[in-house]
Each structure stands twice: as C-alpha cells, then as structure tokens.
Amino acid sequence: MDQRTVELLSGGEMVARALEDEGVEFIFGYPGGAVLHIYDALFKSNGTPHVLVRHEQAATHAADGYARATGKPGVVLVTSGPGATNAVTGIATAYMDSIPMVVFSGQVATHLIGEDAFQETDMVGISRPIVKHSFMVRHASELPTTIKKAFTLATTGRPGPVVIDIPKDITRPDEKFEYSYPESVRMRSYAPSQKGHSGQTRKAAKLLLSAKRPMIYSGGGVILGEGSDELIALARHLNYPVTNTLMGLGAFPGTDRQFLGMLGMHGFYEANMAMHNADVILAVGARFDDRVTNTVSKFCPGARIIHIDIDPASISKTVSAHIPIVGPVKAVLTDLLEQVKSTQSKAEETLPDAGALARWWSQIEEWRSNHGLLTGRRYGESDYIMPQDVIRSLYRATDGDAYVTSDVGQHQMFAAQYYPFDKPRRWINSGGLGTMGFGLPAAMGVKLAFPEAEVACVTGEGSIQMNIQELSTCRQYNTPVKIVNLRNNYLGMVKQWQDMQYEGRYAMSTYEDSLPDFMKLVEAYGHVGITVRDKNDLDAAMDEAFALRDRLVFLDVYVDPMEHVYPMHVAPNGSMKDMWLSKSERS
Amino acid sequence: MRRIIAILMENEPGALSRVVGLFSQRGYNIETLNVAPTDDPTLSRLTLTTIGDDRHMEQITKHLNRLVDVVKLVDLTEGAHIERDMMLIKVRAAGADRDELKRTTDIFRGQIVDVAPSSYTIQLAGTTEKLDAFVAAVGDAQILEVVRSGVAGIARGEKVLRP
C-alpha cells in the first residue's frame, strides 16, 4: 500500500471515493433503502456520474454493454432484496460471456441478517453460481481493499462479474474510518496465467505448419483479451482461413477474404464445412460451445486441435485438445507467430505446404461461391420485406461501422450473419445466456461510452418488450440509439423451431392482435417512431433514422413472418457439416 | 474410481459453500466431506471424496482451482497417502451381547467411550473399508446410531500441502 495521506471517511463515502479512485466513468443503478447512505455520499461527492435505470436488470445490461464496447469494467449499484434479485439475470448474462463487471448490492443491516427483514435476500448465496467471486463486507475498514480486489478479479484472467454485498450499517455516515485506496492487491489464491508455456507453443507452431487443411477458430476470448491484432497478424502470415464464433465476431475483419463467416448452428456453410474437413484447428479464446459443435462425438473427426485459453477449465471441457496452451491470448499469439517464423526459417522444406494450402483454399472458395451468405442471395423474395435485407440496409446506412447490439432470436442471427464486423467490440450480444431484453439497455451503455458513434439495437417485438421501460432512461440521459425492430408478430426463433420440429404448432408464440402501437409508445416516451411496411421504403427510412442524429428512433419494420434463419445445423445427431440451407435443401 | 481431494482454502465465510456449490452445479457427487481450520487459522483444510474417471477429475480439479478461495489442492489418490475416517457408533448392548461387542471392538482396535445399561458407544478410526467392516460385523440389528467424520487424508512421505 502506498503512503498517501490518510483520510477519515464513512463506509458510504468510501464506496463513492473508491469508484472515483478506480476511474469509473458511469454507475448504472437504482436507489433503495439499504443503499441510501451510499447514494447520499455519491450525491455529496458529485463524482462519478450515475445513470438511473428503470429496472435493475437494465442496470446490469447497460453496464455490460458499456464493458463490452470499452473493455473497462461495468459498475452497478442496486439495493437489497428485489433490487438485487432483479440484477441477477444481468449478472448471469455477464458471467456466461465473461464480461468484467462489479455489482454493489445493498444488504439489510448486519444485526438483521437472517431475520427475514424487509427487503432481505441472501444475495451472496443467490449469485454464487453466476459470479467469478463475491464478497460480503463485514466492516467499513475492509471496503477499500475489498473494492480493489473486486475490480482486480473482474478484469484480470478470465473476466467476469463480482458482487460486493454491503449491509446498510457498514455505510452509516456517522462512523468514519481511515481510507486509503490501494494501488494493487495480492490474493495468495489468485494468480491468472501471464504467459503460455513455450514448449507447448513450439509444438503448436510445428503442428500448425504441418497442416494441409488448417482452420483458425476464434471466440470471444480474443476480444476480451485484446488479441485481435495478433490474431490478424498470425492469420495473414500463414494465409489460413478464419472463422469466428458469435461472441468473437469482429476479432477478425468480417470483410476480409480470409474470413469464412461465423460458424456453428447458424454459421456460414463455408465455415462449418471447413471446420468439419480441417486437419488442424487452432482454437483461440473459444470454448467449443454446444451451439458451435453440434454433436460433440461427430465434431471435426479428422482434426488435431490446438486450444489457447486463459482459463484451464475451458480446455478439453467438451472437446479434447491435442495441444492445450493456457495463457492470455495476446501473449500466446505473439509467441506463436514468432515460433511459426522461427520454425519456418529452420525447416528444410517450405512450410506450410503451399500446394496443399492452395487446394484447400480452392475447396473453400467453391463452398463459399456455392452457398456463402455474402456471395449471392441465399434467401427468397416475398411481398414482405425480408429480414436479411433490413440488416443489409442497416449495414449500408452505417457504412458497416456502427456498434450493433441485439436481443435474442432470429434477428440476432440475421444481424450476426449479414452485418460483417471489421472491428472488435462492435457486435454486442448475449451469446452465452441468450438474454432477451439485453439489446436496448446494452445500447444505452454503449452510447454513453461513445456519444459520437452510431449505435443500433437490432431487436424483435418479443425482446424489446422485456426492457422497453428503458426508453425513459434514454430520454433522461439523451442516448439517441436507433432501434431496428424486425417485426413479424411472432416469437420468431420459437416459431422457426415449431415449424421445423413441432409440425407448425405455434404453441404460445404469437401475440395475435395484442402488440402495442409502437409509434405511439415511443412518442409517449419522447422519441421518434418510423414504420416501414413497403420494401421500397426501407433504405430511405433507415437513412432518415440515422439522419436524426440527436433523437432515439424506433424503426418498426414489418418483415416476412414465415422466414427462417439458415443455414441451421441438423439436430439431433448431426455433425458440423449437416445443415439445412433452406426449408427444403440440406447440405 | 474413488478419489480423495485435499483442499487448502481461505477460512472465510462462504468458502465452503462455493466448493460444495461447485459440485452440485456441475453435477458431481460428494461422498464424504471433512473440514476444519489448520495450524494457520486463516486457512481451512478440506478433504472430500468423490467418484469419477480421469476426465471427470480433471474438470473437477480445474473448476476447484478456479475458485478464488481455493489456495491449493491435491488429488491424494494419485500417490501414496494415509486416510482416516472416524466413527462414533451407538449399539444395543445387553446380556451376552456386551461381551461379544467388547471383543469385536478390541479386534478392530476401537474403544468403548460411553457405557449405559443397555448400550455402548464405540469410537473407531480407520479407512472407510475398516469402518464398513465393523458396521457389518456388529450387524444392523444391534446398531442404534452411527456418526462418521468423513475421510481426512494426507500424503505419505515428504510431500506437503502448504500455501
């Protein structure tokens, strides 16, 4: 600890001051009884800006969106009981996608804990399976170190949410203690890997160079670990094809020739085919999720796998790695490229085999030109606007350079497929937990971080209504995001599964005539609504929305309700290469 | 295969629930569990036994290591080790049974630690198998109550588990 002058602060003041000392830009929260001392301290210090959401779930999603876009930890402050439980979905969302977040939850006073006091809930217990770590503060003097530990844990190693539960009496204004915010903290039981094993990296370089049909499969870890430049350098040096997971989109430029698109359940044909036929797969910051692998026992039968991840528990969890490397992706990829170059310079023959690589690329190009989503129109026409065309129009209107958040469902997959992201941290979605209601508050968090950037939320009528109250927050804090609602009057992805697996029995997946008039609704919140029904009006409406730079615009686009997302993995018992390419065509 | 995992962890509230919670969340089973502070009061030593194959165990140990409260852990079954389970068993002891129970207790090198007109309470330490054998030898009809500590284990030889 350094030797700064010691001040006397109350627990509440310590929280407020620590957030300033930590350099926090925004607190997303909602006041209530157990955190009023903290709120009063925030008010008096007038330090870190606070964003008052309309529901605590939105506070966590907004902090999450902020964190994904900036790489900095999102900060949430909620009260005890319902405030804390409302935050749970957002904490789980952040946990599944390894997003750095620190959540302060109020707790009833220490002497009331366990007595079923008003607004009491065991937040440490409830959140235990969905946090990287949690703390219950027992004395105000612990606050500075505890807060520093929370930020350290949230942002290092494999990032994740950390909860700090603070009983009300700990923050009382009349008891003051010495405050000194530590520069850093050590925890004897916590030492995330700083560097990969050099012997393993050398073996990986050799295997990589021996490949005849290589694939680079990279995930969200490359974005979280700031390894995009290193990934691009390695892929370019080797001229190997790259696919990204849903969480990894943007880590490798989406418009690059070497990019084969997203892989997995709704992945690109060429990406899934190349994975299935690969002889060497370099997996970086990816976790072989079930939405990627399809049937694990049939996953990439001929491939030898190099797996780089900061978290040893991710390696060989579902698919065994032949060469595991535990370490930060940025450092490991840097070492790997050096090892590749050094192996190449020492080798007697040219590595990798240029002829084999050329044959591999020509095979990939054939797949891509036959069925690639971006090499031809792979969806039909109808009297309706096609949802894919809406995403293309969004891409055009934003020059492919917007921050795009999404909710969960068909619109999410269409956005992932038809908006190629060239930069990391531009595509912001709940990949792991699949949380409907994520998109709008996340967009709000992004827009606060980057007020000058274009921020679009691609959504559907189902998802947007799960956190639509945040239109009010957007009004209060002037976050003019553009909401693009792919309106099909169904829970689209549910309906798609019911079409494919339940003979079109739409069990509770339609709203009938109950949807609100979104134009009136957004106008009531003080925003602008634009309805688009005719495909000929789509581009103009999209341009009009983005021309209104200072206004939140809700674009309600009536799309073909019968359209499905393709490709789609054949399940159950399918492999990576088994895909529906349309309602009637299989790979 | 049965495994004995020894864990050194922070003696903090919530630490034990994180370890136990991990097992239930991931669908792993805990057979026995034993925990107490060590000579360093900031550390607790936990011994647990579970059943699993190598792949399973690798996942369990990786996930345990990921817990911030876990300082160090070792799978004792990977090497030579000593394991002890302690049992207090209350048995019906009347008439001729009293002598028989005393003899059985001596054979197993247990001690009778409480004597009542119609019951004995016997203390016995050893491996899980030894305790099971004693329970079988006494027989269900005689047993009134059984309490076992769960396995505590330590590696043989020079190997130590310290932070």
Short mmCIF file of N, CA and C in Angstrom, two decimals, chain A residues 361-436:
data_model
loop_
_atom_site.label_atom_id
_atom_site.label_comp_id
_atom_site.label_asym_id
_atom_site.label_seq_id
_atom_site.Cartn_x
_atom_site.Cartn_y
_atom_site.Cartn_z
N TRP A 361 -7.73 -23.77 -50.19
CA TRP A 361 -8.41 -22.51 -50.48
C TRP A 361 -9.36 -22.64 -51.66
N SER A 362 -8.97 -23.43 -52.67
CA SER A 362 -9.88 -23.53 -53.82
C SER A 362 -11.14 -24.32 -53.42
N GLN A 363 -10.97 -25.30 -52.53
CA GLN A 363 -12.14 -26.01 -51.99
C GLN A 363 -13.05 -25.04 -51.21
N ILE A 364 -12.41 -24.22 -50.38
CA ILE A 364 -13.19 -23.26 -49.59
C ILE A 364 -13.92 -22.27 -50.50
N GLU A 365 -13.21 -21.81 -51.53
CA GLU A 365 -13.85 -20.85 -52.44
C GLU A 365 -15.05 -21.47 -53.15
N GLU A 366 -14.94 -22.78 -53.43
CA GLU A 366 -16.06 -23.46 -54.06
C GLU A 366 -17.27 -23.49 -53.10
N TRP A 367 -16.99 -23.86 -51.84
CA TRP A 367 -18.08 -23.84 -50.84
C TRP A 367 -18.67 -22.44 -50.75
N ARG A 368 -17.77 -21.49 -50.69
CA ARG A 368 -18.23 -20.11 -50.48
C ARG A 368 -19.07 -19.62 -51.66
N SER A 369 -18.61 -19.92 -52.88
CA SER A 369 -19.38 -19.39 -54.02
C SER A 369 -20.69 -20.15 -54.22
N ASN A 370 -20.72 -21.42 -53.78
CA ASN A 370 -21.98 -22.18 -53.94
C ASN A 370 -23.03 -21.79 -52.90
N HIS A 371 -22.60 -21.61 -51.66
CA HIS A 371 -23.60 -21.42 -50.60
C HIS A 371 -23.28 -20.29 -49.63
N GLY A 372 -22.25 -19.51 -49.86
CA GLY A 372 -21.90 -18.44 -48.92
C GLY A 372 -23.01 -17.40 -48.83
N LEU A 373 -23.25 -16.91 -47.65
CA LEU A 373 -24.36 -15.96 -47.46
C LEU A 373 -24.07 -14.61 -48.11
N LEU A 374 -22.78 -14.32 -48.32
CA LEU A 374 -22.44 -12.99 -48.85
C LEU A 374 -21.96 -13.05 -50.30
N THR A 375 -22.04 -14.22 -50.91
CA THR A 375 -21.60 -14.33 -52.30
C THR A 375 -22.78 -14.47 -53.25
N GLY A 376 -23.97 -14.38 -52.74
CA GLY A 376 -25.15 -14.47 -53.58
C GLY A 376 -26.37 -14.39 -52.69
N ARG A 377 -27.51 -14.21 -53.28
CA ARG A 377 -28.72 -14.10 -52.45
C ARG A 377 -29.18 -15.51 -52.08
N ARG A 378 -29.14 -15.82 -50.79
CA ARG A 378 -29.47 -17.17 -50.33
C ARG A 378 -30.85 -17.26 -49.71
N TYR A 379 -31.63 -16.20 -49.83
CA TYR A 379 -32.98 -16.22 -49.27
C TYR A 379 -33.95 -15.76 -50.33
N GLY A 380 -35.21 -16.08 -50.09
CA GLY A 380 -36.21 -15.85 -51.12
C GLY A 380 -36.72 -14.42 -51.17
N GLU A 381 -37.74 -14.25 -51.99
CA GLU A 381 -38.43 -12.97 -52.11
C GLU A 381 -39.86 -13.18 -51.65
N SER A 382 -40.45 -12.15 -51.13
CA SER A 382 -41.88 -12.24 -50.88
C SER A 382 -42.43 -10.82 -50.95
N ASP A 383 -43.71 -10.70 -50.71
CA ASP A 383 -44.30 -9.36 -50.74
C ASP A 383 -43.80 -8.54 -49.55
N TYR A 384 -43.38 -9.28 -48.53
CA TYR A 384 -42.88 -8.60 -47.33
C TYR A 384 -41.43 -8.15 -47.52
N ILE A 385 -41.01 -7.33 -46.60
CA ILE A 385 -39.58 -7.01 -46.50
C ILE A 385 -38.89 -8.24 -45.92
N MET A 386 -37.76 -8.65 -46.48
CA MET A 386 -37.03 -9.79 -45.92
C MET A 386 -36.14 -9.28 -44.77
N PRO A 387 -36.12 -9.99 -43.65
CA PRO A 387 -35.34 -9.51 -42.50
C PRO A 387 -33.86 -9.33 -42.84
N GLN A 388 -33.33 -10.21 -43.69
CA GLN A 388 -31.93 -10.09 -44.08
C GLN A 388 -31.66 -8.75 -44.75
N ASP A 389 -32.64 -8.31 -45.55
CA ASP A 389 -32.46 -7.03 -46.25
C ASP A 389 -32.44 -5.85 -45.29
N VAL A 390 -33.12 -5.99 -44.17
CA VAL A 390 -33.12 -4.91 -43.18
C VAL A 390 -31.70 -4.76 -42.60
N ILE A 391 -31.05 -5.89 -42.30
CA ILE A 391 -29.70 -5.83 -41.76
C ILE A 391 -28.75 -5.26 -42.81
N ARG A 392 -28.94 -5.66 -44.07
CA ARG A 392 -28.09 -5.13 -45.14
C ARG A 392 -28.27 -3.62 -45.27
N SER A 393 -29.51 -3.19 -45.11
CA SER A 393 -29.79 -1.76 -45.20
C SER A 393 -29.14 -1.01 -44.02
N LEU A 394 -29.18 -1.63 -42.87
CA LEU A 394 -28.52 -1.05 -41.68
C LEU A 394 -27.01 -0.95 -41.92
N TYR A 395 -26.45 -1.99 -42.51
CA TYR A 395 -25.01 -2.02 -42.80
C TYR A 395 -24.65 -0.87 -43.75
N ARG A 396 -25.49 -0.72 -44.77
CA ARG A 396 -25.25 0.32 -45.76
C ARG A 396 -25.34 1.71 -45.12
N ALA A 397 -26.40 1.90 -44.33
CA ALA A 397 -26.63 3.22 -43.75
C ALA A 397 -25.55 3.62 -42.76
N THR A 398 -24.89 2.63 -42.16
CA THR A 398 -23.88 2.94 -41.13
C THR A 398 -22.46 2.67 -41.62
N ASP A 399 -22.32 2.46 -42.91
CA ASP A 399 -21.01 2.16 -43.51
C ASP A 399 -20.32 0.99 -42.80
N GLY A 400 -21.09 0.11 -42.25
CA GLY A 400 -20.52 -1.07 -41.59
C GLY A 400 -19.70 -0.76 -40.35
N ASP A 401 -19.90 0.45 -39.81
CA ASP A 401 -19.02 0.88 -38.73
C ASP A 401 -19.77 1.20 -37.44
N ALA A 402 -21.01 0.72 -37.31
CA ALA A 402 -21.78 1.03 -36.11
C ALA A 402 -21.47 0.04 -34.98
N TYR A 403 -21.82 0.42 -33.78
CA TYR A 403 -21.93 -0.54 -32.69
C TYR A 403 -23.33 -1.13 -32.80
N VAL A 404 -23.40 -2.43 -32.91
CA VAL A 404 -24.70 -3.07 -33.05
C VAL A 404 -24.94 -3.98 -31.85
N THR A 405 -25.98 -3.66 -31.08
CA THR A 405 -26.38 -4.56 -30.01
C THR A 405 -27.56 -5.37 -30.52
N SER A 406 -27.81 -6.51 -29.90
CA SER A 406 -29.00 -7.24 -30.31
C SER A 406 -29.63 -7.89 -29.10
N ASP A 407 -30.85 -8.31 -29.32
CA ASP A 407 -31.52 -9.13 -28.34
C ASP A 407 -31.30 -10.58 -28.75
N VAL A 408 -32.28 -11.43 -28.51
CA VAL A 408 -32.04 -12.85 -28.75
C VAL A 408 -33.15 -13.43 -29.60
N GLY A 409 -32.75 -14.10 -30.67
CA GLY A 409 -33.73 -14.73 -31.54
C GLY A 409 -33.28 -14.64 -32.98
N GLN A 410 -34.24 -14.72 -33.90
CA GLN A 410 -33.90 -14.69 -35.33
C GLN A 410 -33.15 -13.42 -35.71
N HIS A 411 -33.61 -12.28 -35.18
CA HIS A 411 -32.98 -11.00 -35.54
C HIS A 411 -31.51 -10.99 -35.16
N GLN A 412 -31.18 -11.67 -34.05
CA GLN A 412 -29.80 -11.73 -33.58
C GLN A 412 -28.94 -12.49 -34.60
N MET A 413 -29.48 -13.60 -35.08
CA MET A 413 -28.73 -14.40 -36.05
C MET A 413 -28.61 -13.68 -37.40
N PHE A 414 -29.69 -13.04 -37.82
CA PHE A 414 -29.61 -12.28 -39.08
C PHE A 414 -28.55 -11.19 -38.97
N ALA A 415 -28.52 -10.51 -37.83
CA ALA A 415 -27.52 -9.45 -37.64
C ALA A 415 -26.11 -10.03 -37.67
N ALA A 416 -25.93 -11.16 -36.98
CA ALA A 416 -24.60 -11.79 -36.94
C ALA A 416 -24.17 -12.24 -38.34
N GLN A 417 -25.13 -12.65 -39.16
CA GLN A 417 -24.80 -13.15 -40.49
C GLN A 417 -24.59 -12.04 -41.52
N TYR A 418 -25.43 -11.00 -41.45
CA TYR A 418 -25.45 -10.04 -42.56
C TYR A 418 -24.82 -8.68 -42.25
N TYR A 419 -24.25 -8.54 -41.05
CA TYR A 419 -23.53 -7.30 -40.74
C TYR A 419 -22.10 -7.69 -40.43
N PRO A 420 -21.24 -7.77 -41.46
CA PRO A 420 -19.86 -8.18 -41.17
C PRO A 420 -19.12 -7.11 -40.38
N PHE A 421 -18.65 -7.49 -39.21
CA PHE A 421 -17.95 -6.53 -38.34
C PHE A 421 -16.46 -6.57 -38.63
N ASP A 422 -15.89 -5.40 -38.87
CA ASP A 422 -14.47 -5.34 -39.17
C ASP A 422 -13.61 -5.06 -37.95
N LYS A 423 -14.26 -4.68 -36.85
CA LYS A 423 -13.50 -4.33 -35.65
C LYS A 423 -14.06 -5.07 -34.44
N PRO A 424 -13.19 -5.37 -33.47
CA PRO A 424 -13.70 -5.98 -32.25
C PRO A 424 -14.54 -4.98 -31.45
N ARG A 425 -15.35 -5.50 -30.56
CA ARG A 425 -16.18 -4.72 -29.62
C ARG A 425 -17.30 -3.95 -30.31
N ARG A 426 -17.58 -4.23 -31.60
CA ARG A 426 -18.68 -3.56 -32.28
C ARG A 426 -19.98 -4.36 -32.20
N TRP A 427 -19.85 -5.65 -32.05
CA TRP A 427 -21.02 -6.55 -32.02
C TRP A 427 -21.26 -6.95 -30.57
N ILE A 428 -22.41 -6.56 -30.05
CA ILE A 428 -22.66 -6.68 -28.62
C ILE A 428 -23.95 -7.45 -28.40
N ASN A 429 -23.79 -8.71 -28.02
CA ASN A 429 -24.99 -9.54 -27.84
C ASN A 429 -24.78 -10.56 -26.73
N SER A 430 -25.90 -11.05 -26.22
CA SER A 430 -25.85 -12.05 -25.16
C SER A 430 -25.75 -13.42 -25.80
N GLY A 431 -24.52 -13.88 -25.98
CA GLY A 431 -24.29 -15.13 -26.69
C GLY A 431 -24.48 -16.35 -25.81
N GLY A 432 -23.95 -16.29 -24.61
CA GLY A 432 -23.96 -17.46 -23.74
C GLY A 432 -25.30 -17.72 -23.09
N LEU A 433 -25.81 -16.72 -22.39
CA LEU A 433 -27.07 -16.91 -21.67
C LEU A 433 -28.27 -16.74 -22.59
N GLY A 434 -28.10 -15.93 -23.65
CA GLY A 434 -29.22 -15.71 -24.56
C GLY A 434 -30.34 -14.97 -23.89
N THR A 435 -30.03 -13.76 -23.41
CA THR A 435 -30.97 -13.00 -22.61
C THR A 435 -31.79 -12.03 -23.46
N MET A 436 -33.07 -12.32 -23.63
CA MET A 436 -33.95 -11.36 -24.28
C MET A 436 -34.05 -10.13 -23.37
#
